[in-house]
Amino acid sequence: MKRATPRNRHIGQKIAEYRVARGWSQSDLAAQMQLHGCDLTTDMIGKIEIGYRAVSVYEIDKFVEVLGVTYDALFAK
């Protein structure tokens, strides 16, 4: 399967790092995203984290909100 996110972009990896730092499973993050109006499943979170699913601007906004990070932190290399 072709990667949706180039390897030099670390959005999915950063999402995984911040999720783990909070002690959340992918299911926990999916539940939090759904509570904030973003309908992502555990499978979708997994694909985002490994770069096989692109992330929309709306989803990025919600990840920032749910994870409590800045856009700069999420896009840092």
PDB file of C-alpha atoms in Angstrom:
ATOM      1  CA  MET A   1       0.000   0.000   0.000  1.00  0.00           C
ATOM      2  CA  LYS A   2       1.316   3.462  -0.906  1.00  0.00           C
ATOM      3  CA  ARG A   3       1.916   5.945   1.919  1.00  0.00           C
ATOM      4  CA  ALA A   4      -0.461   8.906   2.002  1.00  0.00           C
ATOM      5  CA  THR A   5       1.959  11.030   4.017  1.00  0.00           C
ATOM      6  CA  PRO A   6       5.557  11.530   2.896  1.00  0.00           C
ATOM      7  CA  ARG A   7       8.161  10.096   5.280  1.00  0.00           C
ATOM      8  CA  ASN A   8       9.634  13.535   5.917  1.00  0.00           C
ATOM      9  CA  ARG A   9       6.330  14.623   7.495  1.00  0.00           C
ATOM     10  CA  HIS A  10       5.890  13.402  11.044  1.00  0.00           C
ATOM     11  CA  ILE A  11       2.251  14.225  11.729  1.00  0.00           C
ATOM     12  CA  GLY A  12       1.176  10.637  12.364  1.00  0.00           C
ATOM     13  CA  GLN A  13       4.277   9.882  14.388  1.00  0.00           C
ATOM     14  CA  LYS A  14       3.711  13.012  16.491  1.00  0.00           C
ATOM     15  CA  ILE A  15       0.074  12.057  17.059  1.00  0.00           C
ATOM     16  CA  ALA A  16       1.227   8.639  18.287  1.00  0.00           C
ATOM     17  CA  GLU A  17       3.851  10.207  20.581  1.00  0.00           C
ATOM     18  CA  TYR A  18       1.372  12.611  22.182  1.00  0.00           C
ATOM     19  CA  ARG A  19      -1.236   9.849  22.495  1.00  0.00           C
ATOM     20  CA  VAL A  20       1.207   7.514  24.265  1.00  0.00           C
ATOM     21  CA  ALA A  21       2.465  10.364  26.487  1.00  0.00           C
ATOM     22  CA  ARG A  22      -1.105  10.724  27.764  1.00  0.00           C
ATOM     23  CA  GLY A  23      -1.370   7.004  28.400  1.00  0.00           C
ATOM     24  CA  TRP A  24      -4.104   6.622  25.785  1.00  0.00           C
ATOM     25  CA  SER A  25      -4.680   3.677  23.487  1.00  0.00           C
ATOM     26  CA  GLN A  26      -5.725   4.262  19.890  1.00  0.00           C
ATOM     27  CA  SER A  27      -9.266   3.426  21.033  1.00  0.00           C
ATOM     28  CA  ASP A  28      -9.057   6.111  23.733  1.00  0.00           C
ATOM     29  CA  LEU A  29      -7.928   8.700  21.191  1.00  0.00           C
ATOM     30  CA  ALA A  30     -10.665   7.676  18.748  1.00  0.00           C
ATOM     31  CA  ALA A  31     -13.250   8.047  21.543  1.00  0.00           C
ATOM     32  CA  GLN A  32     -11.921  11.501  22.463  1.00  0.00           C
ATOM     33  CA  MET A  33     -11.984  12.581  18.818  1.00  0.00           C
ATOM     34  CA  GLN A  34     -15.574  11.380  18.512  1.00  0.00           C
ATOM     35  CA  LEU A  35     -16.549  13.293  21.669  1.00  0.00           C
ATOM     36  CA  HIS A  36     -15.169  16.410  19.978  1.00  0.00           C
ATOM     37  CA  GLY A  37     -17.185  15.830  16.803  1.00  0.00           C
ATOM     38  CA  CYS A  38     -14.579  14.106  14.641  1.00  0.00           C
ATOM     39  CA  ASP A  39     -15.708  10.629  13.623  1.00  0.00           C
ATOM     40  CA  LEU A  40     -12.441   8.670  13.474  1.00  0.00           C
ATOM     41  CA  THR A  41     -12.242   4.963  14.234  1.00  0.00           C
ATOM     42  CA  THR A  42      -9.399   3.096  15.905  1.00  0.00           C
ATOM     43  CA  ASP A  43      -8.430   1.677  12.500  1.00  0.00           C
ATOM     44  CA  MET A  44      -8.270   5.185  11.016  1.00  0.00           C
ATOM     45  CA  ILE A  45      -6.084   6.396  13.904  1.00  0.00           C
ATOM     46  CA  GLY A  46      -3.715   3.474  13.311  1.00  0.00           C
ATOM     47  CA  LYS A  47      -3.442   4.258   9.598  1.00  0.00           C
ATOM     48  CA  ILE A  48      -2.812   7.944  10.322  1.00  0.00           C
ATOM     49  CA  GLU A  49      -0.062   7.067  12.798  1.00  0.00           C
ATOM     50  CA  ILE A  50       1.813   4.891  10.287  1.00  0.00           C
ATOM     51  CA  GLY A  51       1.235   7.293   7.390  1.00  0.00           C
ATOM     52  CA  TYR A  52      -1.205   5.248   5.296  1.00  0.00           C
ATOM     53  CA  ARG A  53      -4.067   7.711   5.675  1.00  0.00           C
ATOM     54  CA  ALA A  54      -3.996  11.420   4.964  1.00  0.00           C
ATOM     55  CA  VAL A  55      -5.243  13.796   7.646  1.00  0.00           C
ATOM     56  CA  SER A  56      -7.714  16.540   6.750  1.00  0.00           C
ATOM     57  CA  VAL A  57      -7.400  20.096   8.010  1.00  0.00           C
ATOM     58  CA  TYR A  58     -10.501  19.543  10.157  1.00  0.00           C
ATOM     59  CA  GLU A  59      -8.943  16.414  11.703  1.00  0.00           C
ATOM     60  CA  ILE A  60      -5.692  18.279  12.385  1.00  0.00           C
ATOM     61  CA  ASP A  61      -7.688  20.982  14.181  1.00  0.00           C
ATOM     62  CA  LYS A  62      -9.358  18.318  16.319  1.00  0.00           C
ATOM     63  CA  PHE A  63      -6.083  16.504  17.085  1.00  0.00           C
ATOM     64  CA  VAL A  64      -4.630  19.802  18.323  1.00  0.00           C
ATOM     65  CA  GLU A  65      -7.710  20.378  20.478  1.00  0.00           C
ATOM     66  CA  VAL A  66      -7.948  16.842  21.884  1.00  0.00           C
ATOM     67  CA  LEU A  67      -4.220  16.329  22.466  1.00  0.00           C
ATOM     68  CA  GLY A  68      -3.781  19.822  23.897  1.00  0.00           C
ATOM     69  CA  VAL A  69      -0.783  20.665  21.715  1.00  0.00           C
ATOM     70  CA  THR A  70       0.070  23.515  19.380  1.00  0.00           C
ATOM     71  CA  TYR A  71       0.139  23.282  15.613  1.00  0.00           C
ATOM     72  CA  ASP A  72       3.892  23.904  15.763  1.00  0.00           C
ATOM     73  CA  ALA A  73       4.362  20.931  18.092  1.00  0.00           C
ATOM     74  CA  LEU A  74       2.270  18.683  15.847  1.00  0.00           C
ATOM     75  CA  PHE A  75       4.213  19.649  12.716  1.00  0.00           C
ATOM     76  CA  ALA A  76       7.682  19.720  14.313  1.00  0.00           C
ATOM     77  CA  LYS A  77      10.310  17.517  12.731  1.00  0.00           C
TER      78      LYS A  77
END
